mmCIF file of C-alpha atoms and ligand atoms in Angstrom:
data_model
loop_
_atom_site.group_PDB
_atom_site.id
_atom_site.type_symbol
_atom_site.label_atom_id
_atom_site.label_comp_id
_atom_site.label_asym_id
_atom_site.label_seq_id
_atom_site.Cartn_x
_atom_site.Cartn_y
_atom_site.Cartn_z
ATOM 1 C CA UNK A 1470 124.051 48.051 38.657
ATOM 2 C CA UNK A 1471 120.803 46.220 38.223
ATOM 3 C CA UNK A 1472 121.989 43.041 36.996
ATOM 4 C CA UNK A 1473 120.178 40.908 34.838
ATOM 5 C CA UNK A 1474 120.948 37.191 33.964
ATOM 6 C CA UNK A 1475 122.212 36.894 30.324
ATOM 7 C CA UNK A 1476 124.479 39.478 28.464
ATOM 8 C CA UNK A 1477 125.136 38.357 24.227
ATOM 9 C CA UNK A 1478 128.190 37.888 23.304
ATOM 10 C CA UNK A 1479 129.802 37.489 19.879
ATOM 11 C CA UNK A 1480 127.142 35.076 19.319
ATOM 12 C CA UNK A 1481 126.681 33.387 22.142
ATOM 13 C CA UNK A 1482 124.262 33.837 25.444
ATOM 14 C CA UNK A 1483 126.528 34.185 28.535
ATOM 15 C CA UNK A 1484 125.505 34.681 31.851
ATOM 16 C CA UNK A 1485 126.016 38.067 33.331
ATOM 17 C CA UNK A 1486 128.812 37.426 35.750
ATOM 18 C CA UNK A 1487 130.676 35.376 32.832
ATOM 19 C CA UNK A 1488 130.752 38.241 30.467
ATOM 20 C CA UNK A 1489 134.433 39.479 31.291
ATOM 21 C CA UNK A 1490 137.181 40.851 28.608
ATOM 22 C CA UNK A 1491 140.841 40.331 28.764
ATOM 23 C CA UNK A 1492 142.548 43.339 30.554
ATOM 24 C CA UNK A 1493 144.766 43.762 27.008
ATOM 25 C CA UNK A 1494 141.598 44.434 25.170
ATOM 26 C CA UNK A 1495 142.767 46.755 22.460
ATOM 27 C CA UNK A 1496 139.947 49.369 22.767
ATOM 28 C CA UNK A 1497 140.705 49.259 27.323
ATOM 29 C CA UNK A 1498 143.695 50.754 25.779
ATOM 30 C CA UNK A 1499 142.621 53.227 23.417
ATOM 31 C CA UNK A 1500 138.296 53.458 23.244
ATOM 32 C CA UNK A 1501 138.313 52.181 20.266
ATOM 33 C CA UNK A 1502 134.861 51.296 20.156
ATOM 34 C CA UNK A 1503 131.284 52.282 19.676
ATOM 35 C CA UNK A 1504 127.833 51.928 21.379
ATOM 36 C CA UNK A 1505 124.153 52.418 21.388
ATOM 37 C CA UNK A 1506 121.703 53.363 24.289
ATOM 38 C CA UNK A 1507 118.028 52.545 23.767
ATOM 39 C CA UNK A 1508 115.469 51.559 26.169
ATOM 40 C CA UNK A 1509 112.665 49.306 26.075
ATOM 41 C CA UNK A 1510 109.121 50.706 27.702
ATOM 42 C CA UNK A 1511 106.286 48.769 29.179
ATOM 43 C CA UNK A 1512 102.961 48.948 26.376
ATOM 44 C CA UNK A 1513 99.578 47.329 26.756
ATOM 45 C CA UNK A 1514 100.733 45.228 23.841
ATOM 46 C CA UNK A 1515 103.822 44.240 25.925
ATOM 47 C CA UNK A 1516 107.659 45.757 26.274
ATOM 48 C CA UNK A 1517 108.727 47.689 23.494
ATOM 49 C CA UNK A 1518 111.975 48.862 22.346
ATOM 50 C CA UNK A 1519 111.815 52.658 20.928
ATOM 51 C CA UNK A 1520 112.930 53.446 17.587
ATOM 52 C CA UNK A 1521 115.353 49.937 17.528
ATOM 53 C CA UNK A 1522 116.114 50.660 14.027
ATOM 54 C CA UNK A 1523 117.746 53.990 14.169
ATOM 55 C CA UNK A 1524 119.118 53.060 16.779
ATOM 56 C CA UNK A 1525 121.384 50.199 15.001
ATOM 57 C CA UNK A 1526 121.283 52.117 12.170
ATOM 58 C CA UNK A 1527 123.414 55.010 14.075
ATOM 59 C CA UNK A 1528 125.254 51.732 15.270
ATOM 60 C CA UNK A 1529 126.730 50.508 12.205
ATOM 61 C CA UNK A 1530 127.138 54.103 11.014
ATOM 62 C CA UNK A 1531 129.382 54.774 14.033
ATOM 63 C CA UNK A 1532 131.336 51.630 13.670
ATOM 64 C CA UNK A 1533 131.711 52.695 10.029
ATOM 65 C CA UNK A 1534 133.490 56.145 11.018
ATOM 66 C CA UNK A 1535 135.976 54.334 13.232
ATOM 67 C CA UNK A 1536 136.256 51.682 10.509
ATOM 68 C CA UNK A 1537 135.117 48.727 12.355
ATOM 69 C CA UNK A 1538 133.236 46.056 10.546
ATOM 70 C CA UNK A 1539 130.728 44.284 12.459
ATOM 71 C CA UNK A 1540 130.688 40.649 11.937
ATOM 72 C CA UNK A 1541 126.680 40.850 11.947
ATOM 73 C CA UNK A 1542 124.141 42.401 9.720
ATOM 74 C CA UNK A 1543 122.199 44.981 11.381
ATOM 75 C CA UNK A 1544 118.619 42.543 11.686
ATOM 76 C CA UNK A 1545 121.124 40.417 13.333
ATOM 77 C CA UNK A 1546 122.057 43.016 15.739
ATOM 78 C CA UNK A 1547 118.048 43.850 16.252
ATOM 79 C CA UNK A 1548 116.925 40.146 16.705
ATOM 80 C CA UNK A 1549 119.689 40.364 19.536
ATOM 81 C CA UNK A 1550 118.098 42.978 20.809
ATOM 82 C CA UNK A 1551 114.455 41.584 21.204
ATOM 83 C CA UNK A 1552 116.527 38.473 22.141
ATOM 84 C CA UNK A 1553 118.196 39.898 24.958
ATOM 85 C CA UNK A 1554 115.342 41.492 26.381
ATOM 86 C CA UNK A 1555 113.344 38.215 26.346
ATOM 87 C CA UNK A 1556 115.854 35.897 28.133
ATOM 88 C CA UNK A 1557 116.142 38.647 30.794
ATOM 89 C CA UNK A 1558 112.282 38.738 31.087
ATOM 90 C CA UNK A 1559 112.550 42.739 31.036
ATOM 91 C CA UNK A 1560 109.490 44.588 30.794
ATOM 92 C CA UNK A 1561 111.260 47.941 30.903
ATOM 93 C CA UNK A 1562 114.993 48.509 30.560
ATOM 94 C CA UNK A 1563 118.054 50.346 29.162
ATOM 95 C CA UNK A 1564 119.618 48.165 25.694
ATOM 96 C CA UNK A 1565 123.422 48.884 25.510
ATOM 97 C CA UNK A 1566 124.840 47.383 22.492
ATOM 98 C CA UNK A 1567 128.535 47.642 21.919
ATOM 99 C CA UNK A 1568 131.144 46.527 19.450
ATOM 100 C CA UNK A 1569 134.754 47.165 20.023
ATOM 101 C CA UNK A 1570 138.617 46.049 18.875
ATOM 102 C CA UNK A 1571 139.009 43.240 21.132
ATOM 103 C CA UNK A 1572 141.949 41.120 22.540
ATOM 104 C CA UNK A 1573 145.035 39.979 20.660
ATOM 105 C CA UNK A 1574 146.478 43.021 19.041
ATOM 106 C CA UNK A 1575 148.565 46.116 20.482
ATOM 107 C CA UNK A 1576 149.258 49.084 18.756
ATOM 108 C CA UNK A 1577 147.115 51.602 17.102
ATOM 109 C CA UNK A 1578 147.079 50.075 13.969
ATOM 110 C CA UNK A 1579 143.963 47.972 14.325
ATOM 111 C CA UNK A 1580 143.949 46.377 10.936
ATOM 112 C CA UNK A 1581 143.574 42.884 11.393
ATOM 113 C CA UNK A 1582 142.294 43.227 15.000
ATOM 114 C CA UNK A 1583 139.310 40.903 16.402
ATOM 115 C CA UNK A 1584 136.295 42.815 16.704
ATOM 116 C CA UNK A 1585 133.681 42.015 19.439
ATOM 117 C CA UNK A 1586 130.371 42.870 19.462
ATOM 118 C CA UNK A 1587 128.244 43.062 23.024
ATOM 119 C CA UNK A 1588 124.429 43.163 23.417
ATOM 120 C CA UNK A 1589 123.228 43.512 27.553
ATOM 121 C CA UNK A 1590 120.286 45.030 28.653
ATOM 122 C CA UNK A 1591 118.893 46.208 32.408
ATOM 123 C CA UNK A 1592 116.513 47.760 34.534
ATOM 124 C CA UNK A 1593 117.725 51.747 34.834
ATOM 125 C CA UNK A 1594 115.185 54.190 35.410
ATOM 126 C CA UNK A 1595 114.977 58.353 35.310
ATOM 127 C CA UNK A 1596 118.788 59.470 34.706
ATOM 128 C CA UNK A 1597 118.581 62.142 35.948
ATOM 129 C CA UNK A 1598 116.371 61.506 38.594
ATOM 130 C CA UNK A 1599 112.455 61.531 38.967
ATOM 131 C CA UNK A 1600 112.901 64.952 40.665
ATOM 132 C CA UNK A 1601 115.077 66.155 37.924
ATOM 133 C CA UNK A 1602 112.220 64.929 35.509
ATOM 134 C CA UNK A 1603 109.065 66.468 36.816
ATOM 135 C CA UNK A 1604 110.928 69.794 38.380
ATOM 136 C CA UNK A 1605 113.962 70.272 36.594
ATOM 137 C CA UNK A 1606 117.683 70.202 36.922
ATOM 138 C CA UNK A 1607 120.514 72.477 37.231
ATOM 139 C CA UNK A 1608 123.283 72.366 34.712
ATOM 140 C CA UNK A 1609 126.210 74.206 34.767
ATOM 141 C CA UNK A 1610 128.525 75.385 31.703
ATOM 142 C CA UNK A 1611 131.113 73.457 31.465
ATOM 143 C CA UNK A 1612 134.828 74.704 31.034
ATOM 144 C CA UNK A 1613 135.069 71.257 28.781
ATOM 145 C CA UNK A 1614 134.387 72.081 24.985
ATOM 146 C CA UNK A 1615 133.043 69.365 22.903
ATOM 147 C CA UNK A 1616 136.006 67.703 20.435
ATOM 148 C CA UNK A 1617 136.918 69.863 17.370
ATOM 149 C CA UNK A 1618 135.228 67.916 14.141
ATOM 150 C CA UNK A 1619 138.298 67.831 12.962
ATOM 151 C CA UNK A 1620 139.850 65.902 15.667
ATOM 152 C CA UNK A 1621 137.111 62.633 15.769
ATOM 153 C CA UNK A 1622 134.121 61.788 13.669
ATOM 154 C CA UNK A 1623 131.748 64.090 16.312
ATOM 155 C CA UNK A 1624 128.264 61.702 15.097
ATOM 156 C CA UNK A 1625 130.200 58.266 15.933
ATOM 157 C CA UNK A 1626 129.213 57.369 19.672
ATOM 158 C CA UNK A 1627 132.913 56.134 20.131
ATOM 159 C CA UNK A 1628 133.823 54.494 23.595
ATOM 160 C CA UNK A 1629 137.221 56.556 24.030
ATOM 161 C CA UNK A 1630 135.842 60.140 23.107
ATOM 162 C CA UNK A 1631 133.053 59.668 25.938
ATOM 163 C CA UNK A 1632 135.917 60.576 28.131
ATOM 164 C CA UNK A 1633 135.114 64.653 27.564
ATOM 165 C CA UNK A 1634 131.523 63.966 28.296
ATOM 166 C CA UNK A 1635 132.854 62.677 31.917
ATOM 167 C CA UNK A 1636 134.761 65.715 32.856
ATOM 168 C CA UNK A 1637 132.068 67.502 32.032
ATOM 169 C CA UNK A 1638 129.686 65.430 34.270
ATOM 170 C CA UNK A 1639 131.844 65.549 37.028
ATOM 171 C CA UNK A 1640 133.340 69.117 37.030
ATOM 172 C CA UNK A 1641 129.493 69.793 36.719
ATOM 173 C CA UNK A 1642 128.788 67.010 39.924
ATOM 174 C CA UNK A 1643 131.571 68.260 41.736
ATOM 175 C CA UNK A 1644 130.127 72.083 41.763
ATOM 176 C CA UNK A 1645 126.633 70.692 43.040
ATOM 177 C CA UNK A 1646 125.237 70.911 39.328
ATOM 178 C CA UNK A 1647 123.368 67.466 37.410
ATOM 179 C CA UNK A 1648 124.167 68.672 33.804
ATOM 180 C CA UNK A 1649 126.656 69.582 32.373
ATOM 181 C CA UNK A 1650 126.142 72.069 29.069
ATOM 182 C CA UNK A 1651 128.548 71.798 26.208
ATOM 183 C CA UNK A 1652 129.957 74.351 23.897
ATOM 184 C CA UNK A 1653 132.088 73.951 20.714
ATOM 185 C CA UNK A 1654 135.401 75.279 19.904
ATOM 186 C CA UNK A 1655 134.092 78.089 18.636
ATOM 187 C CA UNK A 1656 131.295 79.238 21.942
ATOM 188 C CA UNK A 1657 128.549 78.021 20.576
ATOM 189 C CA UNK A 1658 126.060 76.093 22.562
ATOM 190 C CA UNK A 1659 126.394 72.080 21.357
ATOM 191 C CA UNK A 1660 124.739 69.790 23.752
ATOM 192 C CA UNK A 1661 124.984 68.153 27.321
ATOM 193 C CA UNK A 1662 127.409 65.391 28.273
ATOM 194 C CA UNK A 1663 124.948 63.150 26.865
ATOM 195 C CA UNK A 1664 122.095 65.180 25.770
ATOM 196 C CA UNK A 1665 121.181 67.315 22.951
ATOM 197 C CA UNK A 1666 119.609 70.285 24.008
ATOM 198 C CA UNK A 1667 116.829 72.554 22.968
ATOM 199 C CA UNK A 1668 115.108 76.052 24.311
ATOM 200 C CA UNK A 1669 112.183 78.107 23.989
ATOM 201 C CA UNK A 1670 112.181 81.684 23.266
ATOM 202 C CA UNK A 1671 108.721 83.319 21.982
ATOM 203 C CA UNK A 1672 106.930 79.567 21.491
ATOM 204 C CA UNK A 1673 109.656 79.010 19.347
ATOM 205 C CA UNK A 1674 111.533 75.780 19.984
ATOM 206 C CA UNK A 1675 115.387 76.095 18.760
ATOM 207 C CA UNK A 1676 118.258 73.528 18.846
ATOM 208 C CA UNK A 1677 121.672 73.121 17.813
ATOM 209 C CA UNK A 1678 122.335 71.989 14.317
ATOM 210 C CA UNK A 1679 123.846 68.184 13.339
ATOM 211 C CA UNK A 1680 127.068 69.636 12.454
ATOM 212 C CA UNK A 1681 127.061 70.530 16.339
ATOM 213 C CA UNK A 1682 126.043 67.819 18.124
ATOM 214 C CA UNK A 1683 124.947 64.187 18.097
ATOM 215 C CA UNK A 1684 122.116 63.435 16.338
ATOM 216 C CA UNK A 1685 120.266 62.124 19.063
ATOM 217 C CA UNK A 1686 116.913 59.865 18.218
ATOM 218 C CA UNK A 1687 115.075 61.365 20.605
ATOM 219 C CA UNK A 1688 116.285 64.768 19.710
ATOM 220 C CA UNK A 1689 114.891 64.014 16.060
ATOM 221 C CA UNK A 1690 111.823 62.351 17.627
ATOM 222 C CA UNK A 1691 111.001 65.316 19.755
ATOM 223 C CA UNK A 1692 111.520 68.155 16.673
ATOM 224 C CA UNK A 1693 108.820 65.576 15.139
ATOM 225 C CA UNK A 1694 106.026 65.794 17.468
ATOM 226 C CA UNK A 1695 106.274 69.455 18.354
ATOM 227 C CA UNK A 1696 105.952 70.094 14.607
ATOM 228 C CA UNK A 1697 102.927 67.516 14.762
ATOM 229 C CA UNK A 1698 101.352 69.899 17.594
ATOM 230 C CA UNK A 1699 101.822 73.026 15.539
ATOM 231 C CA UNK A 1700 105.145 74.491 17.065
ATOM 232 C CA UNK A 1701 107.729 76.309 14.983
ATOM 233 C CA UNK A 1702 111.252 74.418 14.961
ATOM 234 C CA UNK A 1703 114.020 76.088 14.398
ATOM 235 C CA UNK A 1704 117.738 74.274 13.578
ATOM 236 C CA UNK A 1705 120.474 77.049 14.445
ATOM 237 C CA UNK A 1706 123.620 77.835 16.439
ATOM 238 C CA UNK A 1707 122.923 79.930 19.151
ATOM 239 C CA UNK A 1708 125.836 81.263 22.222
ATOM 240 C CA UNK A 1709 125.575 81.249 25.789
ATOM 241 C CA UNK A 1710 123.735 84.659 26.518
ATOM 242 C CA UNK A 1711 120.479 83.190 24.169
ATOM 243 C CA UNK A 1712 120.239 80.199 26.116
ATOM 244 C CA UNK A 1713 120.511 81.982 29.637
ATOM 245 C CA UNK A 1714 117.519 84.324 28.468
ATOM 246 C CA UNK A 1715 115.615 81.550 26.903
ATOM 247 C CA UNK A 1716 112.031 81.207 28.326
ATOM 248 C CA UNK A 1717 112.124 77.023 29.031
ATOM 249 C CA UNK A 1718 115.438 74.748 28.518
ATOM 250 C CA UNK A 1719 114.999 70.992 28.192
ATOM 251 C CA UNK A 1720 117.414 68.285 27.714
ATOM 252 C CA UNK A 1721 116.671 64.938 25.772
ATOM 253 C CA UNK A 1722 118.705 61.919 25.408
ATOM 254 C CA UNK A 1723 117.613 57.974 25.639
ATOM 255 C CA UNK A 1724 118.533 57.642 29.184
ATOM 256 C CA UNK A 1725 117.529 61.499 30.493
ATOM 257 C CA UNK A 1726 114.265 61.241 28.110
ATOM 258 C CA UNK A 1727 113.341 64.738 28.197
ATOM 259 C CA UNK A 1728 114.369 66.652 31.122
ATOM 260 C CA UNK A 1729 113.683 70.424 31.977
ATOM 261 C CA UNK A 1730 116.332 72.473 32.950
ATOM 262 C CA UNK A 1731 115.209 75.137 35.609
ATOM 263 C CA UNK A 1732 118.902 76.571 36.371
ATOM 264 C CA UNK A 1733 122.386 77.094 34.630
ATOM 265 C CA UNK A 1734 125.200 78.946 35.820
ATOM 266 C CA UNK A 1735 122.893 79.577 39.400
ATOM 267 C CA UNK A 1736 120.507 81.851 36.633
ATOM 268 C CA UNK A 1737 117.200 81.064 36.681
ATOM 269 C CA UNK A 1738 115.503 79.759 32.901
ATOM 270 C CA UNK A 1739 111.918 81.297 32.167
ATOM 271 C CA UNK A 1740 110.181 81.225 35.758
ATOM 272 C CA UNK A 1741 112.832 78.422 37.043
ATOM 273 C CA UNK A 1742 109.941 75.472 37.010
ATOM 274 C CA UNK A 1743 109.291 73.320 33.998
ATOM 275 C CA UNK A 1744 108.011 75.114 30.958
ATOM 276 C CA UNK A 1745 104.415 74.847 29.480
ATOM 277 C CA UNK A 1746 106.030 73.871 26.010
ATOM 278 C CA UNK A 1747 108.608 71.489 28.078
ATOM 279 C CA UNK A 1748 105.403 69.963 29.657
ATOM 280 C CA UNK A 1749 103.442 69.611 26.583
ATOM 281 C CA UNK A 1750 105.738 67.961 24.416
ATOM 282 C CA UNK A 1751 107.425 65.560 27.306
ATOM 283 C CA UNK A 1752 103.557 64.260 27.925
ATOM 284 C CA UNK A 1753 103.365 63.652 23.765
ATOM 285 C CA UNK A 1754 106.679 61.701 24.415
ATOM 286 C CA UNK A 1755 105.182 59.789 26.861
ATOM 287 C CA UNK A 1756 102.248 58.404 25.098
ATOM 288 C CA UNK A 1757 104.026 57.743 21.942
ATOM 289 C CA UNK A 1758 107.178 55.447 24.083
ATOM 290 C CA UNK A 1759 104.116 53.632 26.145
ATOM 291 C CA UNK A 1760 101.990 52.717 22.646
ATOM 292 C CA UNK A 1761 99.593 55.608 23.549
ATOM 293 C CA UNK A 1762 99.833 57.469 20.332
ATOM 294 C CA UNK A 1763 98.653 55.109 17.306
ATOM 295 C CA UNK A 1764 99.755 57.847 14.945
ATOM 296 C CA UNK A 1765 103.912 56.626 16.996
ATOM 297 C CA UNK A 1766 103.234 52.868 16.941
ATOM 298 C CA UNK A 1767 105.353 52.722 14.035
ATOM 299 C CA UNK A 1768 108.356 53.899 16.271
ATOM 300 C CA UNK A 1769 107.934 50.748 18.583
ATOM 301 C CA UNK A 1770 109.432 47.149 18.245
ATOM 302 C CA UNK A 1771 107.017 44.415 19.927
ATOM 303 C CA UNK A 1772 109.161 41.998 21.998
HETATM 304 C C1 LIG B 1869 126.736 63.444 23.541
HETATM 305 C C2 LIG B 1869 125.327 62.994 23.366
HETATM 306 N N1 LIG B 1869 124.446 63.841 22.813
HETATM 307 C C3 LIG B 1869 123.163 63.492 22.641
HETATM 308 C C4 LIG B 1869 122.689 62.243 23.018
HETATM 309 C C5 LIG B 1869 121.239 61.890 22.835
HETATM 310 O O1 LIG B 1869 121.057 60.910 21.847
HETATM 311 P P1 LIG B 1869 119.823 59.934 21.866
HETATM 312 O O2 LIG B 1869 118.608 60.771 21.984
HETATM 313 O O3 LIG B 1869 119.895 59.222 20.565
HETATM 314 O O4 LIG B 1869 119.979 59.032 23.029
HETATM 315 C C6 LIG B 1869 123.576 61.328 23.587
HETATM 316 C C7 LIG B 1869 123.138 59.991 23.962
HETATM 317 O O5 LIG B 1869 123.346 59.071 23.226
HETATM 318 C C8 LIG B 1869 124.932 61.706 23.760
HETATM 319 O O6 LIG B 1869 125.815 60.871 24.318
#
């Protein structure tokens, strides 16, 4: 990891190497917990944190579906934010905020349990890779289906449900694949290990509904600007032969951005490079993160 010097903690600035947990931390035991990803980009106007307020926003609403109250407001939470990115003098980084049953109690009942809440911030550039951005990645299906909605709130970013995005990242790394792609219980296509993802068929641009998948800020941010340029969105549930004949595949996601997908399942997607509608609307994303788009600025926190 690219460490950084300060990491908030319930309150209080602590230096990086200081900010340890007790190894009977309730949520250790059972990820009960929940936390945000959000990066911070360089601008001529200085760093700037995309779309902070959703992001907390989805915060306390996943907290809320796991019934944790955070001991902060949410301005608290994005003052910590802008704090933590400060103190660290960060010009561009990755923001993970988390808040989770802490030490004291065992069991599952967690009334009564001390929550803790965790702001730390660090350099971490192209998840997928720099290749992966500008050519593409390979994803494979994975033989991991995304949790029934039945079984855990699917739009809470919970600590201990992450688990089934990890077998599907490495069954996917461990067959020579960078992606993993998601179905639900019932085959249809959902989203990546920690993507939502979308295809082109026709100049059409379709995605996954909410009540499939996370709803992902830049997923909503990127159905926003291709409708800005003109392009026809389209919300629906589609199976595994659509997105195999799809012309372009891209994947979006805070720390993947918006990544093409040129291969899944070792078949090619459109002409197996990048797609023109991939292109277009990851150089719109682009300007608008960097302050380049006055129409986005409004999507930007100044540090
Ligand atoms: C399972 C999953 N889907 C989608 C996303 C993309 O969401 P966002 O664009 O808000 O980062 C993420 C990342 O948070 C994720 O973990």
């Amino acid at each position: 990891m690219n460490e950084t010097d300060f990491i908030w903690v319930n309150g209080k600035m602590v230096k990086w190497q200081d900010a340890t947990t007790h190894v009977l931390t309730h949520s250790l035991h059972y990820g009960s917990g929940v936390f945000e990803g959000i990066r911070c980009y360089e601008t001529s106007k200085g760093p700037a944190v995309f779309r902070l307020k959703e992001h907390i926003k989805r915060f306390f609403e996943s907290a809320k579906l796991i019934s944790i109250k955070v001991p902060y407001t949410q301005e608290q939470i994005i003052e910590t934010v802008k704090e933590i990115v400060k103190v660290n003098k960060l010009k561009e980084c990755y923001i993970r905020p988390i808040t989770y049953y802490g030490y004291g109690k065992m069991g599952l009942d967690t009334k009564g349990a001390k929550v803790d809440v965790v702001v730390a911030a660090w350099p971490w550039g192209a998840y997928l890779g720099e290749d992966g951005l500008k050519n593409g990645i390979r994803a494979k299906i994975s033989s991991y289906r995304r949790p029934h909605p039945k079984s855990v709130p699917i739009h809470a970013k919970t600590t201990g449900v992450y688990v089934n995005s990890t077998l599907a990242k490495m069954e996917a790394l461990g067959e020579g694949f960078e992606e993993a792609v998601m179905l639900d219980y019932k085959g249809n296509v959902a989203e990546c290990s920690g993507e939502n993802i979308f295809i082109v068929k026709n100049g059409v641009l379709i995605t996954p509904p909410l009540d499939l998948c996370l709803a992902g800020i830049t997923r909503d941010s990127v159905i926003e600007l291709a409708k800005k340029r003109g392009i026809n969105v389209i919300e629906k549930a589609f199976q595994k032969e659509e997105l195999l004949a799809a012309d372009e595949c891209f994947i979006t996601g805070t720390a993947a951005e918006i990544t093409p997908v040129r291969e899944i399942d070792n078949t090619k997607i459109g002409t197996g490079t990048a797609g023109k509608i991939t292109a277009m609307i990851q150089e719109e994303y682009k300007k608008v993160i960097h302050g380049n788009n006055k129409d986005y600025l409004k999507w930007l926190e100044l540090i």
